[in-house]
Short mmCIF file of C-alpha atoms in Angstrom, two decimals:
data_model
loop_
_atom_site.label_atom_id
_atom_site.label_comp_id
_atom_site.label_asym_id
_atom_site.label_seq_id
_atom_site.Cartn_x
_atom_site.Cartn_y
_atom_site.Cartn_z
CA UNK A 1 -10.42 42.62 10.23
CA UNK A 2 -11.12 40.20 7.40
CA UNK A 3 -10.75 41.45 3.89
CA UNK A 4 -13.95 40.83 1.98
CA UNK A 5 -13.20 39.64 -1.12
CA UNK A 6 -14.97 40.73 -4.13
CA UNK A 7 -15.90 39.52 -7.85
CA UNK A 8 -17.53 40.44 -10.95
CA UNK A 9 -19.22 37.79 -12.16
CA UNK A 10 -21.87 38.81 -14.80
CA UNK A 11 -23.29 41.75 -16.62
CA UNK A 12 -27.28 41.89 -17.40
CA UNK A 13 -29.74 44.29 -18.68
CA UNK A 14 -32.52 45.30 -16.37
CA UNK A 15 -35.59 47.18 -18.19
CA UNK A 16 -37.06 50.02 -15.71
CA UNK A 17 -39.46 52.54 -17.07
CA UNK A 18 -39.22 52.19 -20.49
CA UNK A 19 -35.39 52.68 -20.69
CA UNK A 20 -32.54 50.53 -20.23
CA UNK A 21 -30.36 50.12 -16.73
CA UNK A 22 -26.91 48.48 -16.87
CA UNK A 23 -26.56 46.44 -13.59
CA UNK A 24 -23.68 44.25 -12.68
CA UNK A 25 -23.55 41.09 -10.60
CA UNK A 26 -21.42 40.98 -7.67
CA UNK A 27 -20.20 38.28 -5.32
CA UNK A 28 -18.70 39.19 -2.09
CA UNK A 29 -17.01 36.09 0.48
CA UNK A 30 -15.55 36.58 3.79
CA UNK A 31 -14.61 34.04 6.39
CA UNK A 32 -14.26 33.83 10.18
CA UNK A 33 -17.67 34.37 11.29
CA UNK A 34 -19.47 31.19 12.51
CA UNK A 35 -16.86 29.47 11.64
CA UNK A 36 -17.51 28.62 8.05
CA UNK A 37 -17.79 31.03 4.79
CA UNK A 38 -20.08 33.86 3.86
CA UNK A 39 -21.51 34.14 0.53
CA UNK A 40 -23.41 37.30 -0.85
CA UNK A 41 -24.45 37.54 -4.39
CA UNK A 42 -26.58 40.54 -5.77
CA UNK A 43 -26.78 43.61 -8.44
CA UNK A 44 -25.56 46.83 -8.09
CA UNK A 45 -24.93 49.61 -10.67
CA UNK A 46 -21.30 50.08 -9.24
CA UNK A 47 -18.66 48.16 -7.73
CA UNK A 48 -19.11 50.70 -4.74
CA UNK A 49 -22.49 50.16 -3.82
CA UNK A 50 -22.16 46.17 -3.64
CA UNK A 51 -19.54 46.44 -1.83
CA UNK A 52 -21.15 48.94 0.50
CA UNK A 53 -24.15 46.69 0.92
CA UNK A 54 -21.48 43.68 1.67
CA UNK A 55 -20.07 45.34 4.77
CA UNK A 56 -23.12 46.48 6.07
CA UNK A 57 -23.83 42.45 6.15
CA UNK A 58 -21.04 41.46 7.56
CA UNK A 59 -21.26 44.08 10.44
CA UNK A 60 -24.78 42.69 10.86
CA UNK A 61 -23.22 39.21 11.08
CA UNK A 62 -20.40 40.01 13.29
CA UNK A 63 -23.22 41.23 15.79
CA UNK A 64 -25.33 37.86 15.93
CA UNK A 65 -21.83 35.82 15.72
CA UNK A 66 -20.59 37.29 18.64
CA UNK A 67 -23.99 36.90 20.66
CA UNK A 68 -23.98 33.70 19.91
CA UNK A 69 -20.91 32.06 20.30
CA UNK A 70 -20.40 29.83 23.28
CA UNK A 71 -16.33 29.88 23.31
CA UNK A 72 -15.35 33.73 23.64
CA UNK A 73 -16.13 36.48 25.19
CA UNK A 74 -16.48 40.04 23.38
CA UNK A 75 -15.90 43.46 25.50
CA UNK A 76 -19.00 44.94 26.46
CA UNK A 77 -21.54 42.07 25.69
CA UNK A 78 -23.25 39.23 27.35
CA UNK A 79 -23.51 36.15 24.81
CA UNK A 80 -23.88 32.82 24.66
CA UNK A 81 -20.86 32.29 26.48
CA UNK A 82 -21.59 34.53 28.90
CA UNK A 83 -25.09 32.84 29.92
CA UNK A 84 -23.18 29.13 30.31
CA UNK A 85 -20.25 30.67 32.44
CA UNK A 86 -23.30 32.23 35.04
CA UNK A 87 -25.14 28.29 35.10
CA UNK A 88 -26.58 27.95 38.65
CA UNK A 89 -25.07 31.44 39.78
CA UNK A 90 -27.34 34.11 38.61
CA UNK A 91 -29.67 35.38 35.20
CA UNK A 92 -27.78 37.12 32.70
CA UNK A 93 -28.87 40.22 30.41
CA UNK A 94 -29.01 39.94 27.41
CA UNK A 95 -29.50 42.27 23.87
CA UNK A 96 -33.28 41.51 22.60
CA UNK A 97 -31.65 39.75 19.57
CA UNK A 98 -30.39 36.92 21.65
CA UNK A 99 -33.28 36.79 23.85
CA UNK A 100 -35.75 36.05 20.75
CA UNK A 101 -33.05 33.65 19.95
CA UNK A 102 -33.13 31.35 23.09
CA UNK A 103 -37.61 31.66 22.78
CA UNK A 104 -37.73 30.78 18.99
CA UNK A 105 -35.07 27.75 20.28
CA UNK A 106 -37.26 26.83 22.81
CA UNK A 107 -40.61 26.80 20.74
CA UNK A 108 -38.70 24.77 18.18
CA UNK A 109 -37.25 21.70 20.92
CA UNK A 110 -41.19 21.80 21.91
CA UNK A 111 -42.44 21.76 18.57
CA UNK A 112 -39.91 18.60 17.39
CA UNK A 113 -40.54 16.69 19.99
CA UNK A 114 -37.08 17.37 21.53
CA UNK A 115 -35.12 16.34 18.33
CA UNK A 116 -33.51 20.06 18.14
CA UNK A 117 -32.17 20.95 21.80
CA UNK A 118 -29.92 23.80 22.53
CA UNK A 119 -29.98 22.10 25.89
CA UNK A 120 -27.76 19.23 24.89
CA UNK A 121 -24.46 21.32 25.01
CA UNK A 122 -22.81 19.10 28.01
CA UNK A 123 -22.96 16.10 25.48
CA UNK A 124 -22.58 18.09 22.36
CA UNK A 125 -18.91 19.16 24.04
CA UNK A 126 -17.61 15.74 24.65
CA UNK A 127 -18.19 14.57 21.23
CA UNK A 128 -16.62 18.07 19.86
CA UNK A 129 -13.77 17.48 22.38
CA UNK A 130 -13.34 13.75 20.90
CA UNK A 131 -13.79 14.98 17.77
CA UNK A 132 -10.99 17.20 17.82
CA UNK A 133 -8.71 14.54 19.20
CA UNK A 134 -9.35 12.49 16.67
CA UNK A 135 -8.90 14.30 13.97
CA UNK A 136 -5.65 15.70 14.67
CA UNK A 137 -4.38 12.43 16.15
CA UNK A 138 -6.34 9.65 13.65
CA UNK A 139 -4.57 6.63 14.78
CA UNK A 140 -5.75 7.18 18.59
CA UNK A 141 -9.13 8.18 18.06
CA UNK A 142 -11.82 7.10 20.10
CA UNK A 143 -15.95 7.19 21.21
CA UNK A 144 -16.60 8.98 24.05
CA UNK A 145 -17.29 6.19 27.30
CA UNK A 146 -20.98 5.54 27.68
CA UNK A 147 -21.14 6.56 30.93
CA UNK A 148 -19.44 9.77 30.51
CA UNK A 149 -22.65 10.56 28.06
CA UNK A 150 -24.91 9.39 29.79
CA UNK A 151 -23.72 11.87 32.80
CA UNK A 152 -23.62 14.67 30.77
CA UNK A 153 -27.23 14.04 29.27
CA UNK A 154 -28.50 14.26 33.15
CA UNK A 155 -27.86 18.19 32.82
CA UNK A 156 -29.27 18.75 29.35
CA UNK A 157 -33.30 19.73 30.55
CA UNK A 158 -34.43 22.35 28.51
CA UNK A 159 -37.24 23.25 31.20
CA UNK A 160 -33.53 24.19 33.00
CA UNK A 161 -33.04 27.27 30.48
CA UNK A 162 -35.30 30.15 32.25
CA UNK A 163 -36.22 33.09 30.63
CA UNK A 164 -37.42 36.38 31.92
CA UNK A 165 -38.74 38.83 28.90
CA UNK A 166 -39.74 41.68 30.90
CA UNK A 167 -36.42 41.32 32.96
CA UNK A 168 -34.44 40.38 29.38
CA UNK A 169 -32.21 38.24 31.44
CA UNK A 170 -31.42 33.95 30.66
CA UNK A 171 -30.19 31.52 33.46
CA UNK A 172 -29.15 27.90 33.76
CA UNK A 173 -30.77 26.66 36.68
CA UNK A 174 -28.73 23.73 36.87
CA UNK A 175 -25.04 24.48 37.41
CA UNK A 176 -23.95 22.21 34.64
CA UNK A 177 -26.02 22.67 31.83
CA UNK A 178 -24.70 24.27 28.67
CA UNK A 179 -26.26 25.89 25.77
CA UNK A 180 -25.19 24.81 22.30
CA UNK A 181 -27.05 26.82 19.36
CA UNK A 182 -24.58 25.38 16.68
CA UNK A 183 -28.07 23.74 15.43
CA UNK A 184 -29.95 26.71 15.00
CA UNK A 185 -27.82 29.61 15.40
CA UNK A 186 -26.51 30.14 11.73
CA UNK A 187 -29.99 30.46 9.87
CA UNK A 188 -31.19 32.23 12.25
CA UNK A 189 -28.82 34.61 12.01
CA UNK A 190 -29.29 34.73 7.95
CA UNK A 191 -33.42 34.61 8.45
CA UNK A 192 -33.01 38.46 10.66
CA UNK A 193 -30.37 39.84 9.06
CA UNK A 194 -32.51 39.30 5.34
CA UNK A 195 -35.53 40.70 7.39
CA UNK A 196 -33.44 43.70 8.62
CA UNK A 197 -32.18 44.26 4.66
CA UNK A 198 -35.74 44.05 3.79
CA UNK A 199 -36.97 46.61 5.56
CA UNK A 200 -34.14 48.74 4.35
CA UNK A 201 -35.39 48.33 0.86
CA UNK A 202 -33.11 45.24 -0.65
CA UNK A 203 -35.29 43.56 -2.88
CA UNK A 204 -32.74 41.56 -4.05
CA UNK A 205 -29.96 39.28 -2.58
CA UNK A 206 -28.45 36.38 -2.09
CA UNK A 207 -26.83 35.12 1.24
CA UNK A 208 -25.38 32.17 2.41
CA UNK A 209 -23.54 31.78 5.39
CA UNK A 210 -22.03 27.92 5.67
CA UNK A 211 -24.75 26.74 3.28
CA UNK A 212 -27.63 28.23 5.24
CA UNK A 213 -29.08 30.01 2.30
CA UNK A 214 -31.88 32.82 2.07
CA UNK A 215 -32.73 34.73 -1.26
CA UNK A 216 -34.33 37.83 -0.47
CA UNK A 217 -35.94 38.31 -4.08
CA UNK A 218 -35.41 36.65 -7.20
CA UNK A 219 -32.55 37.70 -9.60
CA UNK A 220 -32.54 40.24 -12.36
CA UNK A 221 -32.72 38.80 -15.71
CA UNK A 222 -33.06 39.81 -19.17
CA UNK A 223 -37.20 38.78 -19.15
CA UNK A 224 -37.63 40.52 -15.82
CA UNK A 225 -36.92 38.82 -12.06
CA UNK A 226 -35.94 35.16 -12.52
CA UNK A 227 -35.51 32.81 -9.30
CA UNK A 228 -32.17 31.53 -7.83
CA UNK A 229 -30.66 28.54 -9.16
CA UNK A 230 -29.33 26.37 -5.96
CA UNK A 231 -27.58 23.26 -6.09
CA UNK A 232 -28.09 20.57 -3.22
CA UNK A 233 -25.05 18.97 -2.24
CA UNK A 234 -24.47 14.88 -2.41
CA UNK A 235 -23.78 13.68 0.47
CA UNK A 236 -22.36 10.97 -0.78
CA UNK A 237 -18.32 12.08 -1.46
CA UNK A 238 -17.53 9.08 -3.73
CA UNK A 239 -20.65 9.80 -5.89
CA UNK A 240 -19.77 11.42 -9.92
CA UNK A 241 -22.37 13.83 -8.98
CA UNK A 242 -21.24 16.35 -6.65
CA UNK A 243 -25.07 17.56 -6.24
CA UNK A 244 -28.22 15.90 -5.68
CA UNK A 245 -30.64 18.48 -7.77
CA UNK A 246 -31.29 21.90 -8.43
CA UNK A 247 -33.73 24.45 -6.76
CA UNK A 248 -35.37 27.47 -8.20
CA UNK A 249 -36.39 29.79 -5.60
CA UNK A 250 -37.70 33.74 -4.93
CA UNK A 251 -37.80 34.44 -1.23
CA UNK A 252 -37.59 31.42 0.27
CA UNK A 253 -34.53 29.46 2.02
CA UNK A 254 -32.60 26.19 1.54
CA UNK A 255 -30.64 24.67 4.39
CA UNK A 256 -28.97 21.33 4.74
CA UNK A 257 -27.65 19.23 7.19
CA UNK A 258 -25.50 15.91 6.47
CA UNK A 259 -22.84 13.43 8.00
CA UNK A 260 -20.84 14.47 5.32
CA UNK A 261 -19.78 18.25 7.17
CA UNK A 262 -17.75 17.14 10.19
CA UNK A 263 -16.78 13.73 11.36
CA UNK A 264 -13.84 12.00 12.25
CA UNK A 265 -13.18 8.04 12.28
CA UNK A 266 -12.82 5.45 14.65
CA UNK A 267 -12.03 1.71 13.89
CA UNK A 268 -13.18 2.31 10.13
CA UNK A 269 -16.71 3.93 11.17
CA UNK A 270 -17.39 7.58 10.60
CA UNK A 271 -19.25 9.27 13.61
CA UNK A 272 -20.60 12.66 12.44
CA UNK A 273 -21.55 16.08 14.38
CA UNK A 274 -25.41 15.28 14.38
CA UNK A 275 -25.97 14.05 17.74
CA UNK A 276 -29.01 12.03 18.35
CA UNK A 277 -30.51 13.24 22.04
CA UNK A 278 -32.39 9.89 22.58
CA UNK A 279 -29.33 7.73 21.67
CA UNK A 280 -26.36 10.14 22.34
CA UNK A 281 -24.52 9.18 19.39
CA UNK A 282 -24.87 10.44 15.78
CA UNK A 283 -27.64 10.53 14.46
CA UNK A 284 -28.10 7.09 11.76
CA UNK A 285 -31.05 7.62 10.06
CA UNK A 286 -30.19 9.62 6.82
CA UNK A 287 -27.33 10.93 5.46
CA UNK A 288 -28.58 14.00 4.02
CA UNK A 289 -31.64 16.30 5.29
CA UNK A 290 -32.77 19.72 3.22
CA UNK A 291 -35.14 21.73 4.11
CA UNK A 292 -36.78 24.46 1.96
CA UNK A 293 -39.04 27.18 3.78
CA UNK A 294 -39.50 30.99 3.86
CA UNK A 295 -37.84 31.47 7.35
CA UNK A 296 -34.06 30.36 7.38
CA UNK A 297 -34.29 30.00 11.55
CA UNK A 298 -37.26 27.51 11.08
CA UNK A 299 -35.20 25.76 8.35
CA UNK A 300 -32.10 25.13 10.20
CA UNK A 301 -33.70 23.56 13.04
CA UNK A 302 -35.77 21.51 11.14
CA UNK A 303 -32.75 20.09 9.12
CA UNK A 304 -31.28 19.19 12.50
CA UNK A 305 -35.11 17.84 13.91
CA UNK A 306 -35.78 15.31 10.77
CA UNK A 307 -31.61 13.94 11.00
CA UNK A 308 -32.65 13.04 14.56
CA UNK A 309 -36.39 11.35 13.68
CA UNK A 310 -37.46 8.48 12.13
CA UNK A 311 -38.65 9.27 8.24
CA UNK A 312 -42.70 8.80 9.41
CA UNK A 313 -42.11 11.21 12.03
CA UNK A 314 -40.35 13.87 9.92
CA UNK A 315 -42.25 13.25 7.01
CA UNK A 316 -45.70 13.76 9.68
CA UNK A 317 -44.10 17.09 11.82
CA UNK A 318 -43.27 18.48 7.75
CA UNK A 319 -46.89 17.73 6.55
CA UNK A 320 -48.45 19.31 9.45
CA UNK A 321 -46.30 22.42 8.73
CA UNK A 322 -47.50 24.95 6.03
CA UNK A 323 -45.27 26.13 3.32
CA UNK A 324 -42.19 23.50 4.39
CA UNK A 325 -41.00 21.21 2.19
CA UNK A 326 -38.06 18.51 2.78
CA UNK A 327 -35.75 16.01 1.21
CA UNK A 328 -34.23 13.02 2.91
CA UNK A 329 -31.17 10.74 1.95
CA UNK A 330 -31.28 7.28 3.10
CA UNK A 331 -28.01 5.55 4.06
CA UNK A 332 -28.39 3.52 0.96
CA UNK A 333 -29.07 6.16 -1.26
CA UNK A 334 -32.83 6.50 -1.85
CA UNK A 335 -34.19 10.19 -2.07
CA UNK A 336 -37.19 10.94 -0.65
CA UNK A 337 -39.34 14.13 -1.05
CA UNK A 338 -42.28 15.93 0.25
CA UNK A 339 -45.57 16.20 -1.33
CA UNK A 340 -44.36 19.89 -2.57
CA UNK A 341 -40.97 19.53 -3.08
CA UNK A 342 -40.95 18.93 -7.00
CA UNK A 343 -42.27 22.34 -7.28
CA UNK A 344 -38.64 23.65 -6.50
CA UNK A 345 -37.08 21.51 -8.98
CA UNK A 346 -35.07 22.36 -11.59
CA UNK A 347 -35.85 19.96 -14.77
CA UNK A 348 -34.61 21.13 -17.98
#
């Protein structure tokens, strides 16, 4: 089991009915789970309560990581994994937790006009298996074959995924289709698991897991609850400024998605992780996406959606949603930003 490891970072004064409470910022990290690291910053009046709350996260976590991962299996549950080995042999049963999973993925491919497909996992493997090649072996990297893509995408229907609530059971119609919910399944994750410590009476937190980031709350400050401060990365690695802006926010989430997270090189061009489902390849519209929203699920697959659209048609599918706001990074540079976007920013 992972050691969580924990740090003091701050001491403020919180003012509760007329007297003074000391409270202590805390910030826990642990790794393994979806591959990538978790982040949880809140206050606590002890060392033992943070760290308290910090396990029962990452024992939430461990549950919707192991659902949802598509390479292992775990003793005693159907996942992910579980559902693609049964493709064209028979529905699988699954916890309610990955069941609401696979609809709210479903909703969201219909709702972005296909640009978010959990679907595309036959052609999202080839590139992960080229991927892998060429980054441990650089000088004989190479593109996957057209025509081995273009096989693959023949098996990535989402009509193919069939789901039966009242049953609670998932199945692959087609024998060679394979889920992928590497595009969703992280803020997702973050979005229930802040909903779950919600309802147990956290009114306060922040959690990022691989930069999917939700605040439950603002922060406690010395002039009552202040909002998070959250840098956007630069996607551009060369660039003096390793972030783009700052965000303020209380409650809401901030995800990203960018060329810049996992790539490898092939005859001095970088192809990226973001696969396009009308081209096949990466993605080439934008370098960097963010998306700010109050659901983290909603976030994530947007991020993914408006990487894989033209800017008029993610600027159009943001406009016509309420309360979403987005930034874009051109491949030249230029940021672009939502009609409500500035309302995030940090300025001074």
């Amino acid at each position: 089991m992972k050691r969580i490891i924990l740090s003091l970072l701050a001491i403020v004064l919180i003012m509760t009915s007329g007297c003074v409470k000391r409270s202590t910022r805390y910030q826990a990290e642990f790794l393994s789970l979806f591959d990538t690291v978790t982040t949880v910053i809140g206050y606590a009046e002890s060392k033992e309560e943070f760290t308290a709350l910090a396990e029962r996260i990452k024992d939430k976590l461990t549950k919707y990581h192991r659902l949802f991962d598509i390479y292992h299996h775990y003793e005693g549950i159907n996942n992910m994994k579980t559902i693609n080995d049964n493709a064209g042999l028979a529905p699988v049963k699954v916890d309610d937790a990955l069941l609401k999973l696979l609809l709210f993925a479903k909703e969201q491919y219909y709702a972005t006009d296909g640009t978010m497909n959990i679907a595309l996992g036959p052609v999202l493997r080839i590139w992960h298996d080229y991927r892998e090649k060429g980054i441990s072996d650089p000088l004989n990297a190479e593109v996957p074959p057209r025509e081995l893509l273009e096989e693959a995408a023949k098996h990535t229907a989402i009509e193919g995924l069939i789901i039966d609530e009242d049953a609670s059971t998932a199945y692959l119609a087609d024998p060679r289709m394979r889920l992928d919910v590497g595009a969703i399944a992280k803020g997702y994750a973050v979005e229930q698991i802040a909903r779950e410590l919600e309802a147990e009476g956290v009114s306060s937190l922040l959690l990022s897991v691989g930069g999917n980031v939700r605040a439950i709350g603002g922060k406690p400050g010395k002039n009552g609850v202040e909002p998070w401060l959250i840098g956007v990365k630069n996607p551009d690695k060369e660039s003096p400024d390793p972030e783009l802006c700052n965000l303020l926010i209380t409650g809401y989430s901030v995800v990203s998605s960018g060329s810049y997270e996992r790539y490898y090189t092939v005859d001095g061009t970088r192809y990226h992780h973001i696969i396009d489902p009308n081209t096949l390849m990466p993605a080439s519209y934008f370098t960097g996406i963010t998306i700010i929203c109050r659901d983290s699920g909603l976030a994530d697959a947007l991020s993914t959606a408006l990487f894989n659209m033209p800017l008029e048609a993610g600027q159009a599918l943001i406009a016509g949603l309420d309360g979403v706001e987005a930034l874009w990074v051109t491949n030249t540079g230029e940021i672009i930003t939502s009609g409500g976007f500035a309302r995030f920013l940090k300025t001074d």
